[in-house]
XYZ file of C-alpha atoms in Angstrom:
374
model
C -3.182 163.212 107.127
C -2.315 160.403 109.538
C 0.138 162.540 111.543
C -2.074 165.615 111.511
C 0.009 167.271 108.792
C -1.773 168.603 105.670
C -0.820 166.905 102.405
C -0.741 168.918 99.174
C -0.613 167.407 95.685
C 2.481 168.513 93.768
C 0.711 168.620 90.426
C 2.265 168.060 87.011
C 5.524 169.196 85.464
C 9.197 168.776 86.231
C 10.703 169.191 89.685
C 11.014 172.950 89.239
C 7.356 173.388 88.324
C 6.171 171.243 91.221
C 8.508 172.858 93.737
C 7.525 176.367 92.660
C 3.830 175.503 92.833
C 4.078 174.230 96.422
C 6.261 177.120 97.637
C 3.937 179.690 96.077
C 0.938 178.059 97.732
C 2.690 178.059 101.111
C 3.491 181.761 100.781
C -0.184 182.623 100.448
C -0.609 181.815 104.162
C 2.880 182.392 105.582
C 5.609 185.009 105.465
C 8.274 182.455 104.563
C 8.301 178.963 103.051
C 11.054 176.356 103.234
C 11.296 173.182 101.152
C 13.723 170.416 102.070
C 14.578 167.216 100.231
C 13.623 163.885 101.758
C 16.895 162.402 100.498
C 19.078 164.443 102.874
C 18.769 162.592 106.202
C 20.343 163.821 109.391
C 19.855 167.554 108.913
C 20.176 169.214 112.296
C 17.523 171.526 113.690
C 20.161 174.254 113.634
C 20.028 174.257 109.819
C 16.346 175.158 109.849
C 16.943 177.823 112.473
C 19.627 179.329 110.242
C 17.291 179.218 107.243
C 14.496 180.981 109.117
C 16.907 183.595 110.433
C 18.258 184.238 106.931
C 14.754 184.806 105.573
C 14.167 187.550 108.092
C 16.343 189.787 105.912
C 16.962 187.957 102.625
C 14.496 186.924 99.916
C 15.874 183.425 99.491
C 18.057 180.873 101.239
C 19.592 177.803 99.624
C 21.684 174.891 100.894
C 24.054 173.272 98.360
C 24.870 169.554 98.232
C 28.225 168.000 97.441
C 27.063 166.713 94.052
C 26.008 170.090 92.666
C 22.369 170.092 93.722
C 20.673 171.605 96.764
C 18.983 170.128 99.825
C 16.978 173.161 100.982
C 15.317 176.134 99.348
C 13.539 178.827 101.297
C 11.702 181.842 99.904
C 10.081 184.999 101.148
C 8.595 185.702 97.723
C 8.141 183.550 94.640
C 7.841 185.374 91.291
C 6.053 183.357 88.562
C 8.384 181.140 86.551
C 11.125 181.391 89.175
C 12.133 177.742 88.851
C 11.081 177.074 85.244
C 13.381 175.364 82.728
C 16.247 174.743 85.124
C 18.472 171.624 84.934
C 17.532 169.054 87.578
C 19.587 166.153 88.953
C 22.647 167.661 87.312
C 26.051 168.817 88.525
C 25.084 172.449 87.863
C 21.606 172.429 89.423
C 22.656 174.496 92.424
C 24.677 177.003 90.387
C 21.880 177.558 87.866
C 19.190 177.833 90.557
C 21.231 180.288 92.609
C 21.891 182.374 89.499
C 18.177 182.341 88.588
C 17.197 183.621 92.025
C 19.551 186.562 91.649
C 18.437 187.233 88.075
C 14.898 187.672 89.365
C 16.090 190.268 91.869
C 16.068 188.095 94.982
C 18.727 188.515 97.651
C 20.210 185.098 98.474
C 21.888 183.569 101.543
C 23.835 180.307 101.155
C 23.774 177.702 103.932
C 26.489 175.192 104.755
C 27.089 172.296 102.393
C 25.428 168.915 103.028
C 24.801 165.751 101.032
C 21.908 163.829 99.558
C 21.479 160.145 98.803
C 21.389 159.530 95.057
C 23.930 156.752 94.497
C 25.245 153.624 96.200
C 28.339 155.405 97.519
C 26.041 157.965 99.152
C 24.507 155.106 101.147
C 27.969 154.076 102.317
C 28.579 157.606 103.540
C 25.191 157.630 105.255
C 25.971 154.358 107.051
C 29.330 155.728 108.205
C 27.764 158.900 109.605
C 25.075 156.906 111.406
C 27.649 154.475 112.803
C 29.804 157.236 114.287
C 26.828 159.183 115.622
C 27.733 162.175 113.446
C 24.078 162.356 112.413
C 20.918 161.177 114.147
C 18.156 160.097 111.777
C 15.840 157.686 113.632
C 13.524 156.840 110.727
C 16.409 156.298 108.318
C 18.263 154.252 110.920
C 15.232 152.001 111.384
C 14.763 151.594 107.616
C 18.399 150.600 107.172
C 18.220 148.185 110.091
C 20.766 150.127 112.128
C 20.435 149.374 115.859
C 19.211 152.130 118.116
C 21.125 150.905 121.195
C 24.508 149.181 121.364
C 24.912 147.109 124.533
C 28.618 146.773 125.303
C 29.723 144.052 127.735
C 33.348 144.055 128.949
C 34.280 140.565 130.149
C 37.214 138.698 131.644
C 37.028 135.060 132.760
C 33.231 135.053 133.020
C 32.454 131.533 131.755
C 30.025 130.906 134.615
C 27.920 133.964 133.808
C 28.456 135.025 130.199
C 26.010 132.622 128.532
C 23.072 133.561 130.725
C 24.039 137.237 130.671
C 24.000 137.331 126.866
C 20.718 135.402 126.650
C 19.056 137.846 129.047
C 20.156 140.820 126.960
C 19.106 139.226 123.672
C 15.636 138.630 125.143
C 15.082 142.360 125.624
C 12.711 143.939 123.114
C 13.984 146.828 121.025
C 16.414 147.626 118.190
C 19.765 146.670 119.629
C 23.091 145.036 119.056
C 25.232 143.260 121.645
C 29.008 143.641 121.668
C 31.090 141.426 123.956
C 34.619 142.765 124.462
C 37.029 140.259 125.959
C 40.087 141.405 127.872
C 42.102 138.195 127.546
C 40.011 135.502 129.223
C 41.793 132.255 130.051
C 38.618 130.219 130.465
C 35.723 129.426 128.071
C 34.276 132.952 128.032
C 35.125 133.577 124.370
C 34.064 130.106 123.293
C 30.636 130.595 124.859
C 30.192 134.133 123.531
C 30.922 133.017 119.971
C 27.992 130.590 120.077
C 25.618 133.541 120.489
C 24.339 136.047 117.866
C 26.530 138.860 119.194
C 29.598 140.742 118.017
C 32.802 139.670 119.751
C 35.781 142.004 120.020
C 39.127 141.963 121.793
C 41.007 144.579 123.794
C 43.934 144.699 126.160
C 42.920 144.066 129.789
C 41.218 146.916 131.587
C 37.528 147.694 131.735
C 37.990 151.218 130.333
C 39.960 149.949 127.342
C 37.448 147.194 126.683
C 34.454 149.526 126.814
C 36.184 152.073 124.576
C 36.982 149.314 122.091
C 33.331 148.307 122.024
C 32.198 151.901 121.556
C 34.570 152.297 118.613
C 32.807 149.591 116.597
C 29.277 150.216 117.912
C 26.605 151.162 115.386
C 23.993 152.420 117.856
C 23.313 156.053 118.608
C 23.030 155.086 122.294
C 25.764 153.150 124.092
C 24.812 151.073 127.146
C 27.670 149.604 129.183
C 26.699 146.435 131.024
C 28.824 144.387 133.415
C 28.471 140.617 133.119
C 27.181 140.372 136.693
C 24.460 142.977 136.164
C 20.973 142.181 134.810
C 18.692 144.710 133.141
C 14.924 144.939 133.737
C 12.691 143.712 130.907
C 11.705 147.206 129.824
C 15.237 148.580 130.070
C 15.626 149.644 126.445
C 12.285 151.454 126.387
C 13.278 153.293 129.567
C 16.599 154.273 128.027
C 14.971 155.625 124.871
C 12.387 157.518 126.914
C 15.180 159.171 128.897
C 16.596 160.717 125.744
C 13.340 162.371 124.736
C 14.796 165.305 126.647
C 17.513 166.692 124.327
C 19.393 168.137 127.300
C 20.098 164.649 128.676
C 23.423 163.206 127.501
C 23.616 160.134 129.737
C 21.793 158.108 132.344
C 21.882 155.090 134.620
C 19.690 152.809 136.724
C 19.365 152.275 140.453
C 21.006 149.079 141.685
C 19.592 146.146 143.647
C 22.398 143.911 144.867
C 21.524 140.253 145.397
C 23.242 137.027 146.367
C 23.134 134.003 144.111
C 21.698 130.774 145.570
C 24.283 129.191 147.807
C 26.253 132.420 148.171
C 24.236 134.089 150.888
C 25.584 134.237 154.410
C 24.214 135.778 157.563
C 25.213 139.249 156.398
C 23.562 138.954 152.957
C 20.892 141.563 153.880
C 23.702 144.087 154.172
C 24.122 143.811 150.408
C 21.538 146.515 149.937
C 23.639 149.024 151.822
C 25.686 149.286 148.642
C 22.538 150.245 146.732
C 22.104 153.476 148.675
C 24.860 155.074 146.617
C 22.885 154.593 143.395
C 19.917 156.410 144.910
C 21.670 159.499 146.115
C 24.687 160.079 143.899
C 24.400 162.479 140.974
C 27.308 160.785 139.205
C 26.524 157.180 138.220
C 28.965 154.281 138.434
C 29.551 151.371 136.087
C 27.455 148.874 138.038
C 24.411 151.075 137.361
C 24.380 150.101 133.647
C 25.406 153.528 132.422
C 24.094 154.623 129.034
C 25.135 157.631 126.975
C 24.500 159.261 123.627
C 27.228 158.092 121.248
C 27.855 161.675 120.163
C 28.398 162.775 123.765
C 30.601 159.762 124.525
C 32.927 160.548 121.641
C 32.853 164.252 122.441
C 34.382 163.613 125.885
C 36.743 161.040 124.342
C 35.216 158.043 126.095
C 36.406 156.396 129.271
C 39.786 157.610 130.520
C 42.483 154.951 130.347
C 42.885 154.407 134.076
C 42.665 151.234 136.198
C 39.912 152.414 138.545
C 37.221 155.099 138.804
C 36.963 155.327 135.017
C 33.170 155.333 135.368
C 33.152 158.200 137.856
C 35.511 160.229 135.685
C 33.344 159.679 132.605
C 30.289 160.830 134.571
C 32.116 163.974 135.654
C 33.033 164.809 132.075
C 29.549 164.124 130.758
C 27.958 166.349 133.383
C 30.017 169.240 132.025
C 28.231 169.034 128.670
C 24.679 168.068 129.670
C 22.308 166.439 132.136
C 22.644 162.945 133.568
C 19.358 161.246 134.427
C 18.677 158.296 136.719
C 15.999 155.891 135.495
C 13.302 154.986 138.076
C 14.047 151.278 137.739
C 16.598 148.854 139.154
C 19.249 146.608 137.683
C 20.130 143.448 139.603
C 23.789 143.319 140.589
C 25.600 140.239 141.833
C 26.796 140.549 145.405
C 29.795 138.303 144.776
C 32.405 140.909 145.679
C 30.592 141.927 148.857
C 30.003 138.351 149.972
C 33.631 137.443 149.393
C 35.027 140.333 151.441
C 32.166 142.250 153.075
C 34.150 144.681 155.211
C 36.703 145.497 152.529
C 34.085 145.876 149.789
C 31.909 148.180 151.885
C 34.908 150.394 152.596
C 35.934 150.383 148.937
C 32.497 151.337 147.651
C 32.054 154.165 150.108
C 35.597 155.412 150.619
C 37.344 155.100 147.260
C 35.202 157.695 145.414
C 35.917 160.233 148.155
C 39.638 159.485 148.020
C 39.554 159.862 144.243
C 37.842 163.231 144.503
C 40.519 164.283 146.995
C 43.192 163.541 144.431
C 44.356 160.008 145.189
C 45.437 158.524 141.852
C 43.504 155.650 140.244
C 46.738 153.642 140.099
C 47.216 153.936 143.851
C 43.604 152.962 144.509
C 43.938 150.012 142.147
C 46.818 148.630 144.189
C 44.477 148.400 147.136
C 41.407 147.191 145.294
C 41.224 143.612 144.050
C 38.506 142.296 141.755
C 36.964 139.283 143.436
C 35.484 136.867 140.913
């Protein structure tokens, strides 16, 4: 077969005859055999571990579906005629199959209930589970056109940058959606965003609230939070997906490369890169590093805390408690506008505020000192 997996013909007969034939063949070369339906997407690896463990002591294991069928059947032995003349695609398929197994003297273990996709309302349920990250089914997600990565951009009065920022993100290759969350802009930010093929949402002012609002409506299984003054590398989405090949990784971020826009640079512009040192040595990424996180992990830690400052650091701390955080060996370009406007103050803020926060100074108190320079 193309993927190096052997392909067996099912043969003739109803579903029971074909299923029994394949299971019996598998048992000629293996101690146990497990069949699973292709119409039950999103089954976790844990389910198969439970099935294998059950077959260490029981003769059969079966997983019921909500509509009366079953999504998995595992056997340690398969007497002839075990699945003959049973009702299929019926509300009593599971009950009759389970009873038949016991009638033939097999000990049976029942797995947790799941669902299969037989009707239109099943597709609606599938979409909802994919949207919330409750299940991860990459092939199904691709078939349904569900984006792999949701890029969430919190904005406020960014009319000078938002158009180019959105265009740059849309030019990236990969299955993605772009969500712009406005915090009450008084300029043309919203007007410009609405001319682009992106989703536009609203939230009360505050970067944490805006990013949480975007995450709530995001369809991707990966959430990437991007500031309007930060630009991703061309291969950013591929790098993000590669990071999550390791199942232990729950989040990640890029290194930063801070630059001055034409006409902004002054004699101290080279000092911009001093701010980039933090992204190279910290184990807890900050928002300007284009943080990305598994949607399931993000919702598990309840998203960004509703605080005026250091919400990114606090999210990183919470995520590190449940898994690994990886730094991608690539750089995002960050505008040096805040540094160039107030170089001494910004340098102190970047380097001192995180330490003060760790020492217990409240985000509200820090926010009174810090001012967003735009």
